[in-house]
Coordinates of C-alpha atoms in Angstrom, one line a residue:
X1 CA 343.6 187.4 166.0
X2 CA 344.0 186.2 162.4
X3 CA 341.3 183.7 163.0
X4 CA 338.9 186.3 164.4
X5 CA 339.1 188.6 161.3
X6 CA 338.9 185.7 158.8
X7 CA 335.5 185.2 157.1
X8 CA 333.9 181.8 156.5
X9 CA 334.8 181.7 152.8
X10 CA 338.5 182.1 153.6
X11 CA 338.4 179.4 156.2
X12 CA 336.4 176.8 154.2
X13 CA 337.4 177.4 150.6
X14 CA 340.8 179.1 150.9
X15 CA 341.9 177.2 154.1
X16 CA 343.1 180.4 155.8
X17 CA 344.6 180.9 158.3
X18 CA 345.0 177.1 158.8
X19 CA 344.0 174.0 156.9
X20 CA 340.8 172.4 158.3
X21 CA 342.6 169.3 159.6
X22 CA 344.8 171.6 161.7
X23 CA 341.8 173.5 162.9
X24 CA 340.3 170.2 164.1
X25 CA 343.6 169.4 165.9
X26 CA 343.4 172.8 167.6
X27 CA 339.8 172.1 168.7
X28 CA 340.9 168.8 170.3
X29 CA 343.8 170.5 172.1
X30 CA 341.7 173.5 173.3
X31 CA 338.9 171.1 174.5
X32 CA 341.4 169.2 176.6
X33 CA 342.7 172.4 178.1
X34 CA 339.3 173.8 178.9
X35 CA 338.0 170.5 180.3
X36 CA 341.0 170.2 182.6
X37 CA 340.6 173.9 183.8
X38 CA 336.9 173.7 184.4
X39 CA 336.3 170.1 185.6
X40 CA 339.5 168.3 186.5
X41 CA 341.7 170.9 188.2
X42 CA 338.8 173.4 189.1
X43 CA 341.2 176.3 188.3
X44 CA 338.3 178.7 187.6
X45 CA 336.3 177.7 190.6
X46 CA 339.3 178.2 192.9
X47 CA 340.1 181.6 191.3
X48 CA 336.5 182.9 191.7
X49 CA 335.8 181.6 195.2
X50 CA 339.1 182.4 196.9
X51 CA 340.4 185.3 194.9
X52 CA 343.4 183.1 193.9
X53 CA 345.8 185.2 191.9
X54 CA 349.0 183.2 191.8
X55 CA 348.8 182.2 188.2
X56 CA 347.8 185.1 186.0
X57 CA 349.3 183.4 182.9
X58 CA 347.2 180.3 183.4
X59 CA 343.9 182.3 183.8
X60 CA 344.8 184.4 180.7
X61 CA 345.5 181.2 178.8
X62 CA 342.1 179.8 179.8
X63 CA 340.4 183.0 178.8
X64 CA 342.0 183.1 175.4
X65 CA 341.3 179.4 174.8
X66 CA 337.6 179.8 175.7
X67 CA 337.2 182.8 173.4
X68 CA 338.9 181.0 170.5
X69 CA 336.8 177.9 171.1
X70 CA 333.6 179.9 171.3
X71 CA 334.4 181.6 168.0
X72 CA 335.2 178.3 166.3
X73 CA 332.0 176.8 167.7
X74 CA 330.0 179.8 166.5
X75 CA 331.5 179.4 163.0
X76 CA 330.8 175.7 163.1
X77 CA 327.2 176.4 163.9
X78 CA 326.8 178.2 160.5
X79 CA 329.0 175.8 158.5
X80 CA 330.4 172.7 160.2
X81 CA 334.2 172.6 160.8
X82 CA 334.1 169.0 162.1
X83 CA 331.7 166.2 163.3
X84 CA 329.6 167.3 166.3
X85 CA 331.1 164.7 168.7
X86 CA 334.5 166.4 168.4
X87 CA 333.3 169.2 170.6
X88 CA 331.9 166.9 173.4
X89 CA 333.2 165.4 176.6
X90 CA 331.3 162.2 177.1
X91 CA 328.8 162.0 180.0
X92 CA 329.7 165.5 181.2
X93 CA 327.2 166.8 183.8
X94 CA 324.9 163.7 183.3
X95 CA 325.3 162.6 186.9
X96 CA 324.9 166.2 188.2
X97 CA 321.6 166.7 186.4
X98 CA 320.3 163.3 187.5
X99 CA 320.9 164.2 191.2
X100 CA 319.0 167.5 191.1
X101 CA 315.5 167.6 192.3
X102 CA 314.4 171.2 192.9
X103 CA 314.3 174.3 190.8
X104 CA 317.0 175.9 192.9
X105 CA 319.3 172.9 192.4
X106 CA 318.9 172.9 188.6
X107 CA 319.5 176.6 188.4
X108 CA 322.6 176.3 190.5
X109 CA 324.2 174.1 187.8
X110 CA 324.2 177.2 185.5
X111 CA 327.1 178.6 187.7
X112 CA 329.2 175.5 187.0
X113 CA 332.5 176.6 185.3
X114 CA 332.0 174.3 182.3
X115 CA 328.5 175.9 181.5
X116 CA 329.8 179.5 182.1
X117 CA 333.0 179.1 180.1
X118 CA 332.5 176.3 177.5
X119 CA 328.9 174.9 177.5
X120 CA 329.6 173.3 174.1
X121 CA 331.6 170.6 175.8
X122 CA 328.3 169.3 177.2
X123 CA 326.0 167.5 174.7
X124 CA 323.1 169.5 173.3
X125 CA 320.6 166.9 174.5
X126 CA 321.9 167.2 178.0
X127 CA 321.7 171.0 178.0
X128 CA 318.3 170.8 176.5
X129 CA 317.3 168.5 179.4
X130 CA 318.7 170.9 181.9
X131 CA 316.7 173.8 180.4
X132 CA 313.5 171.7 180.4
X133 CA 314.0 170.8 184.0
X134 CA 314.7 174.4 185.0
X135 CA 311.5 175.7 183.2
X136 CA 309.3 172.8 184.3
X137 CA 310.2 173.0 188.0
X138 CA 309.7 176.8 188.0
X139 CA 306.4 176.4 186.2
X140 CA 305.1 173.9 188.8
X141 CA 306.2 176.1 191.7
X142 CA 304.2 179.0 190.2
X143 CA 301.2 177.3 188.5
X144 CA 300.9 173.9 190.3
X145 CA 300.2 170.8 188.1
X146 CA 297.4 168.5 187.0
X147 CA 299.3 165.5 188.5
X148 CA 299.5 167.0 192.0
X149 CA 295.9 168.4 191.8
X150 CA 297.0 171.8 192.9
X151 CA 296.5 174.0 189.8
X152 CA 296.3 177.7 190.5
X153 CA 293.2 179.5 189.2
X154 CA 295.4 181.5 186.8
X155 CA 294.7 184.6 184.7
X156 CA 291.5 184.3 182.7
X157 CA 291.8 185.5 179.1
X158 CA 288.7 185.9 176.9
X159 CA 289.3 185.5 173.2
X160 CA 286.8 186.0 170.4
X161 CA 287.4 183.7 167.5
X162 CA 288.7 185.7 164.5
X163 CA 290.3 188.3 166.9
X164 CA 293.1 186.1 168.4
X165 CA 295.9 188.7 167.9
X166 CA 293.9 191.8 168.8
X167 CA 292.3 190.2 172.0
X168 CA 295.6 188.6 173.0
X169 CA 297.5 191.9 172.8
X170 CA 294.8 193.8 174.7
X171 CA 294.6 191.2 177.6
X172 CA 298.1 189.9 177.9
X173 CA 300.6 192.6 177.1
X174 CA 300.5 194.2 180.6
X175 CA 301.3 191.0 182.4
X176 CA 305.1 191.3 182.3
X177 CA 306.8 188.7 184.5
X178 CA 303.3 187.6 185.5
X179 CA 303.2 185.9 182.1
X180 CA 304.7 182.9 183.9
X181 CA 301.4 182.4 185.7
X182 CA 298.9 179.9 184.4
X183 CA 296.7 181.5 181.6
X184 CA 293.2 180.1 181.2
X185 CA 291.6 180.7 177.8
X186 CA 287.9 181.2 177.4
X187 CA 286.7 181.4 173.8
X188 CA 283.8 183.7 172.9
X189 CA 281.5 182.8 169.9
X190 CA 280.4 185.4 167.3
X191 CA 277.5 186.4 169.6
X192 CA 279.9 187.2 172.4
X193 CA 278.8 184.3 174.6
X194 CA 281.4 182.1 176.3
X195 CA 281.8 178.7 174.7
X196 CA 281.3 175.6 176.8
X197 CA 284.6 174.0 177.8
X198 CA 287.1 173.9 180.6
X199 CA 290.7 174.8 179.8
X200 CA 293.3 172.6 181.5
X201 CA 295.9 173.2 178.9
X202 CA 294.5 172.3 175.5
X203 CA 292.7 175.5 174.7
X204 CA 295.7 177.5 175.8
X205 CA 298.1 175.5 173.6
X206 CA 295.8 176.0 170.5
X207 CA 295.4 179.7 171.3
X208 CA 299.2 180.3 171.7
X209 CA 300.0 178.4 168.5
X210 CA 297.5 180.4 166.5
X211 CA 298.7 183.6 168.2
X212 CA 302.3 183.0 167.3
X213 CA 301.5 182.1 163.7
X214 CA 299.6 185.3 163.3
X215 CA 302.1 187.6 165.1
X216 CA 305.2 186.3 163.2
X217 CA 303.5 186.4 159.8
X218 CA 305.7 188.6 157.5
X219 CA 302.5 190.0 156.0
X220 CA 301.9 191.7 159.4
X221 CA 305.0 193.8 158.6
X222 CA 306.7 193.3 162.0
X223 CA 309.1 190.7 160.6
X224 CA 310.8 190.2 157.2
X225 CA 312.2 187.0 155.6
X226 CA 315.8 186.7 154.6
X227 CA 316.5 186.8 150.9
X228 CA 319.1 184.0 151.3
X229 CA 318.4 180.3 152.0
X230 CA 315.8 179.3 154.6
X231 CA 313.4 182.3 154.5
X232 CA 314.2 183.0 158.1
X233 CA 312.6 185.8 160.0
X234 CA 314.2 189.0 161.4
X235 CA 312.7 192.3 162.6
X236 CA 311.4 194.4 159.8
X237 CA 313.6 197.6 159.6
X238 CA 310.5 199.4 158.3
X239 CA 308.2 198.4 161.1
X240 CA 307.8 202.0 162.3
X241 CA 306.5 203.0 158.9
X242 CA 303.9 200.2 159.0
X243 CA 302.7 200.4 162.6
X244 CA 303.9 203.9 163.9
X245 CA 305.2 204.3 167.4
X246 CA 303.2 201.2 168.5
X247 CA 305.7 199.0 166.8
X248 CA 307.9 198.9 169.9
X249 CA 304.9 197.8 172.1
X250 CA 304.2 195.1 169.5
X251 CA 307.8 193.8 169.5
X252 CA 307.8 193.6 173.3
X253 CA 304.5 191.6 173.1
X254 CA 306.0 189.2 170.5
X255 CA 309.0 188.7 172.8
X256 CA 306.6 187.7 175.6
X257 CA 304.8 185.3 173.1
X258 CA 308.0 183.5 172.4
X259 CA 309.0 183.5 176.0
X260 CA 305.7 182.0 177.1
X261 CA 305.9 179.3 174.4
X262 CA 309.4 178.3 175.7
X263 CA 308.2 178.4 179.3
X264 CA 305.2 176.2 178.5
X265 CA 307.1 173.8 176.3
X266 CA 305.1 174.7 173.2
X267 CA 306.9 174.3 169.9
X268 CA 306.0 177.0 167.4
X269 CA 306.5 177.5 163.7
X270 CA 308.8 180.6 163.2
X271 CA 312.3 180.0 162.0
X272 CA 314.5 183.0 162.9
X273 CA 317.6 184.4 161.2
X274 CA 321.0 183.4 162.7
X275 CA 321.9 186.9 163.7
X276 CA 318.6 187.6 165.4
X277 CA 318.9 184.4 167.4
X278 CA 322.3 185.9 168.6
X279 CA 320.4 189.0 169.8
X280 CA 318.0 186.7 171.8
X281 CA 320.9 185.2 173.7
X282 CA 322.2 188.7 174.5
X283 CA 325.7 188.3 173.2
X284 CA 325.9 189.1 169.5
X285 CA 329.3 188.7 168.1
X286 CA 329.9 191.8 165.8
X287 CA 332.8 189.9 164.1
X288 CA 330.2 187.8 162.4
X289 CA 328.3 190.7 160.7
X290 CA 329.5 189.8 157.1
X291 CA 328.5 186.1 157.2
X292 CA 325.2 187.2 158.8
X293 CA 324.6 189.8 156.0
X294 CA 325.1 187.0 153.4
X295 CA 321.9 185.4 154.7
X296 CA 319.9 188.7 154.9
X297 CA 320.9 190.2 151.6
X298 CA 323.1 188.0 149.4
X299 CA 323.4 190.6 146.6
X300 CA 324.7 193.3 149.0
X301 CA 327.1 190.8 150.6
X302 CA 328.5 189.9 147.2
X303 CA 329.0 193.5 146.3
X304 CA 330.8 194.2 149.6
X305 CA 333.0 191.1 149.0
X306 CA 333.8 192.4 145.5
X307 CA 334.9 195.7 147.0
X308 CA 336.9 194.0 149.8
X309 CA 338.9 191.9 147.2
X310 CA 339.0 194.5 144.4
X311 CA 342.5 194.8 142.9
X312 CA 341.9 198.2 141.3
X313 CA 341.6 201.6 142.8
X314 CA 338.5 201.7 145.1
X315 CA 338.1 205.4 144.4
X316 CA 337.1 204.4 140.8
X317 CA 333.8 203.0 142.1
X318 CA 332.7 206.4 143.3
X319 CA 331.4 205.3 146.6
X320 CA 330.9 207.4 149.7
X321 CA 330.2 206.6 153.4
X322 CA 326.4 206.5 153.0
X323 CA 323.8 203.9 152.4
X324 CA 320.2 204.2 151.0
X325 CA 317.4 202.7 153.1
X326 CA 314.4 201.4 151.2
X327 CA 311.3 201.9 153.4
X328 CA 308.2 200.8 151.4
X329 CA 309.6 202.2 148.2
X330 CA 311.0 205.4 149.5
X331 CA 314.8 205.8 149.5
X332 CA 316.4 207.6 152.4
X333 CA 320.2 208.3 152.4
X334 CA 321.9 207.7 155.7
X335 CA 325.4 208.7 156.6
X336 CA 327.6 205.9 158.1
X337 CA 329.9 208.4 159.7
X338 CA 329.5 212.1 160.4
X339 CA 329.7 214.0 157.0
X340 CA 329.8 210.6 155.3
X341 CA 328.3 211.9 152.0
X342 CA 331.6 213.9 151.5
X343 CA 334.0 211.0 152.5
X344 CA 335.2 209.0 149.5
X345 CA 335.7 205.2 149.8
X346 CA 339.4 204.5 149.0
X347 CA 341.8 201.5 149.3
X348 CA 342.9 202.9 152.6
X349 CA 339.4 202.9 154.2
X350 CA 337.4 200.3 152.2
X351 CA 337.6 197.7 154.9
X352 CA 336.1 200.2 157.4
X353 CA 333.3 201.0 154.9
X354 CA 332.5 197.3 154.4
X355 CA 332.3 196.8 158.2
X356 CA 330.1 199.9 158.6
X357 CA 327.7 198.8 155.9
X358 CA 327.3 195.3 157.3
X359 CA 326.8 196.8 160.8
X360 CA 324.2 199.2 159.5
X361 CA 322.0 196.5 157.9
X362 CA 322.5 193.6 160.4
X363 CA 322.5 195.6 163.7
X364 CA 321.7 199.3 163.5
X365 CA 318.5 199.2 161.4
X366 CA 317.0 196.5 163.7
X367 CA 318.5 197.5 167.0
X368 CA 315.3 199.2 168.4
X369 CA 313.1 196.4 167.4
X370 CA 315.5 193.7 168.7
X371 CA 316.0 195.4 172.0
X372 CA 312.2 195.6 172.5
X373 CA 311.7 192.0 171.5
X374 CA 314.4 190.7 173.9
X375 CA 313.0 192.9 176.8
X376 CA 309.7 191.0 176.4
X377 CA 311.4 187.6 176.0
X378 CA 313.7 188.1 179.1
X379 CA 310.7 189.0 181.3
X380 CA 309.5 185.4 180.9
X381 CA 312.7 183.5 180.2
X382 CA 315.9 184.4 182.0
X383 CA 318.6 185.2 179.5
X384 CA 321.2 183.0 181.4
X385 CA 319.0 180.0 180.5
X386 CA 319.2 180.8 176.8
X387 CA 323.0 181.2 176.9
X388 CA 323.3 177.4 177.3
X389 CA 322.7 177.2 173.5
X390 CA 324.2 178.5 170.3
X391 CA 322.0 179.9 167.5
X392 CA 320.9 176.6 165.7
X393 CA 320.4 174.9 169.1
X394 CA 318.2 177.8 170.2
X395 CA 316.1 177.4 167.0
X396 CA 315.6 173.7 167.8
X397 CA 314.5 174.8 171.3
X398 CA 311.9 177.2 169.8
X399 CA 310.5 175.1 167.0
X400 CA 311.8 171.5 167.3
X401 CA 313.8 169.8 164.6
X402 CA 314.8 172.2 161.8
X403 CA 313.0 170.1 159.1
X404 CA 309.9 169.8 161.3
X405 CA 309.5 166.1 160.2
X406 CA 307.9 163.7 162.6
X407 CA 309.7 160.6 163.6
X408 CA 306.9 158.1 163.5
X409 CA 309.0 155.4 165.2
X410 CA 309.8 157.6 168.1
X411 CA 306.1 158.6 168.3
X412 CA 305.0 155.0 168.3
X413 CA 307.5 154.0 170.9
X414 CA 306.3 156.6 173.3
X415 CA 302.6 156.3 172.8
X416 CA 300.2 155.2 175.6
X417 CA 297.0 153.3 174.9
X418 CA 293.7 153.6 176.8
X419 CA 290.1 152.4 176.7
X420 CA 291.0 148.8 175.9
X421 CA 293.5 149.4 173.2
X422 CA 296.9 147.7 173.2
X423 CA 299.9 148.1 170.8
X424 CA 298.9 144.8 169.2
X425 CA 295.3 145.7 168.4
X426 CA 294.4 145.6 164.7
X427 CA 292.9 149.1 164.8
X428 CA 296.1 150.5 166.4
X429 CA 298.2 148.7 163.7
X430 CA 296.1 150.3 161.0
X431 CA 296.6 153.7 162.5
X432 CA 300.4 153.5 162.5
X433 CA 300.4 152.2 158.9
X434 CA 298.3 155.2 157.9
X435 CA 300.4 157.6 160.0
X436 CA 303.5 156.3 158.2
X437 CA 301.8 156.8 154.8
X438 CA 300.9 160.4 155.4
X439 CA 303.0 163.2 154.0
X440 CA 304.7 165.7 156.2
X441 CA 301.9 168.1 156.1
X442 CA 299.3 165.5 157.0
X443 CA 301.4 164.2 159.9
X444 CA 301.8 167.8 161.2
X445 CA 298.0 168.3 160.9
X446 CA 297.3 165.1 162.9
X447 CA 299.8 166.1 165.6
X448 CA 298.2 169.5 165.9
X449 CA 294.7 167.9 166.0
X450 CA 295.7 165.9 169.0
X451 CA 298.1 168.1 170.9
X452 CA 297.5 171.7 169.4
X453 CA 301.2 171.7 168.3
X454 CA 302.2 170.7 164.9
X455 CA 305.9 170.1 165.8
X456 CA 307.2 167.4 168.2
X457 CA 309.0 168.5 171.4
X458 CA 312.7 169.2 171.0
X459 CA 313.6 166.2 173.1
X460 CA 311.2 163.9 171.2
X461 CA 308.0 162.3 172.1
X462 CA 309.5 160.7 175.3
X463 CA 309.4 164.2 176.8
X464 CA 305.7 165.0 175.8
X465 CA 303.6 165.5 178.9
X466 CA 301.0 164.1 179.1
X467 CA 302.2 161.3 176.7
X468 CA 300.6 160.9 173.3
X469 CA 297.7 158.6 173.9
X470 CA 295.3 156.7 171.6
X471 CA 292.0 155.8 173.3
X472 CA 289.5 153.2 172.0
X473 CA 286.0 154.3 171.1
X474 CA 283.7 151.4 170.3
X475 CA 281.1 151.9 167.6
X476 CA 278.5 149.7 165.9
X477 CA 278.6 151.4 162.4
X478 CA 281.3 153.4 160.6
X479 CA 279.1 156.4 160.4
X480 CA 278.5 156.7 164.1
X481 CA 281.4 158.9 165.1
X482 CA 284.5 160.8 163.7
X483 CA 287.9 160.7 165.4
X484 CA 288.1 163.4 168.1
X485 CA 290.8 164.7 170.4
X486 CA 291.3 166.0 173.9
X487 CA 294.2 168.3 173.5
X488 CA 294.5 169.0 177.2
X489 CA 295.6 165.4 177.6
X490 CA 297.2 164.8 174.1
X491 CA 294.6 162.0 173.5
X492 CA 293.3 160.8 170.2
X493 CA 289.9 159.2 170.6
X494 CA 289.8 156.6 167.8
X495 CA 286.6 154.7 166.8
X496 CA 286.9 151.1 165.8
X497 CA 286.2 151.4 162.1
X498 CA 285.6 148.4 159.9
X499 CA 288.6 148.8 157.6
X500 CA 291.9 150.7 157.1
X501 CA 290.4 152.6 154.2
X502 CA 287.5 154.0 156.3
X503 CA 289.9 154.9 159.1
X504 CA 292.1 156.9 156.8
X505 CA 289.2 158.7 155.2
X506 CA 287.7 159.6 158.6
X507 CA 291.1 160.7 160.0
X508 CA 291.8 163.0 157.1
X509 CA 288.4 164.5 157.3
X510 CA 288.8 165.3 161.0
X511 CA 292.3 166.7 161.0
X512 CA 291.5 168.9 158.0
X513 CA 288.2 170.2 159.3
X514 CA 289.8 172.7 161.7
X515 CA 288.3 171.2 164.8
X516 CA 291.5 170.6 166.7
X517 CA 290.1 169.9 170.2
X518 CA 287.1 168.5 171.8
X519 CA 285.1 170.6 174.3
X520 CA 284.1 168.5 177.3

């Protein structure tokens, strides 16, 4: 219980309630206990399946151990307590995942005791692979696939360029769980005529990436960026003032946008606040409100910590159980408890006041928006699939590696060549030298130009489907053609330019011209 009520500053800087080396020993001990209960002795499976009740103390011990370990793991996700491998049991579930073939078999693994009680014992990469297989097998059952030549017709969505968000909301928001169906995008030009082009995935990826970038833009006033490090997004408490009663409909739609991106394996840009990611998993830990408040509003957090540790009489600060909400410049006083304006904050109740203020800002002010967002998300992605991950892991699932940098070596190792190119061709060698010389922004632009996504998949380029491909395009003169791309097939069509300088100039022109796909 002491561990539960201790904040991160006390654990890391004051080493309370235990020095960190003893916390690491505790993690090792609890890991061995949980592994034995879930995997070796199958205590939990036996208790659930047969109603076994002969060892109440043992089950209570396992329950307490799992809660303590989960709390420690959650804390470590914000500020590491130990090296990552200390949590893991080597090769756990690797064989089980490899043996599964169908969607039903992959989903059945979610009921394994180790994933229900202590998923953090399984490596993040393995859990990510399980999620990817669950989603992919479900998607193929519903949509068909290019490889099997059985693509379903899908839902046709007509989008006018310049009205991506408006047309997307109008045509997609009523789909609900049907959002799992294949969506076929048809772009309309300024005259309202349908553009030439067949969407077998590329147009949809570009549309969905553009849609997510627009919808999660803080300037749209549905989301706000944290004032602490990272500029991470969380629901704007003042969204009703900006959008009226429609703000709930918009949040549900944004939840479906995120769910569809996860379902289709599309990495998108938004970085979300730690506490909001907890809401997406459906099991927010209210004991973490103060650390979460420190990322949302560092100044308010520091003021509350000053009050919490204040040696003088708290009554001298003249505080009451109220807070002032700032909605677009207008202050509204809100009581934290009934008749809060007339209840003075004292030494006896200051801890209650600190907790209520944190709860008001982290939970209460964004509850309506968060509940609407998760309703939309869970219509597309089952919440049990998301509970495989903690908050930073879920962010990687959404937007790839946190820094967004592209591993050129991984990209090169998993690239396929076509049209006569090989990995030893001089034009290919020039391309990889140029790619390595690009800055992060230019690399992201090139990846978006070819695949419609500017971030690599969470599992790296080995999991990209279809694989990143470079196709040879023969030319007689350097001015004949520019590099083009078929985003449906993640293919860069690269002309055989006369020099590395010309290749770099033509590549930069193409990727910065805004023509991210080729209509065929």
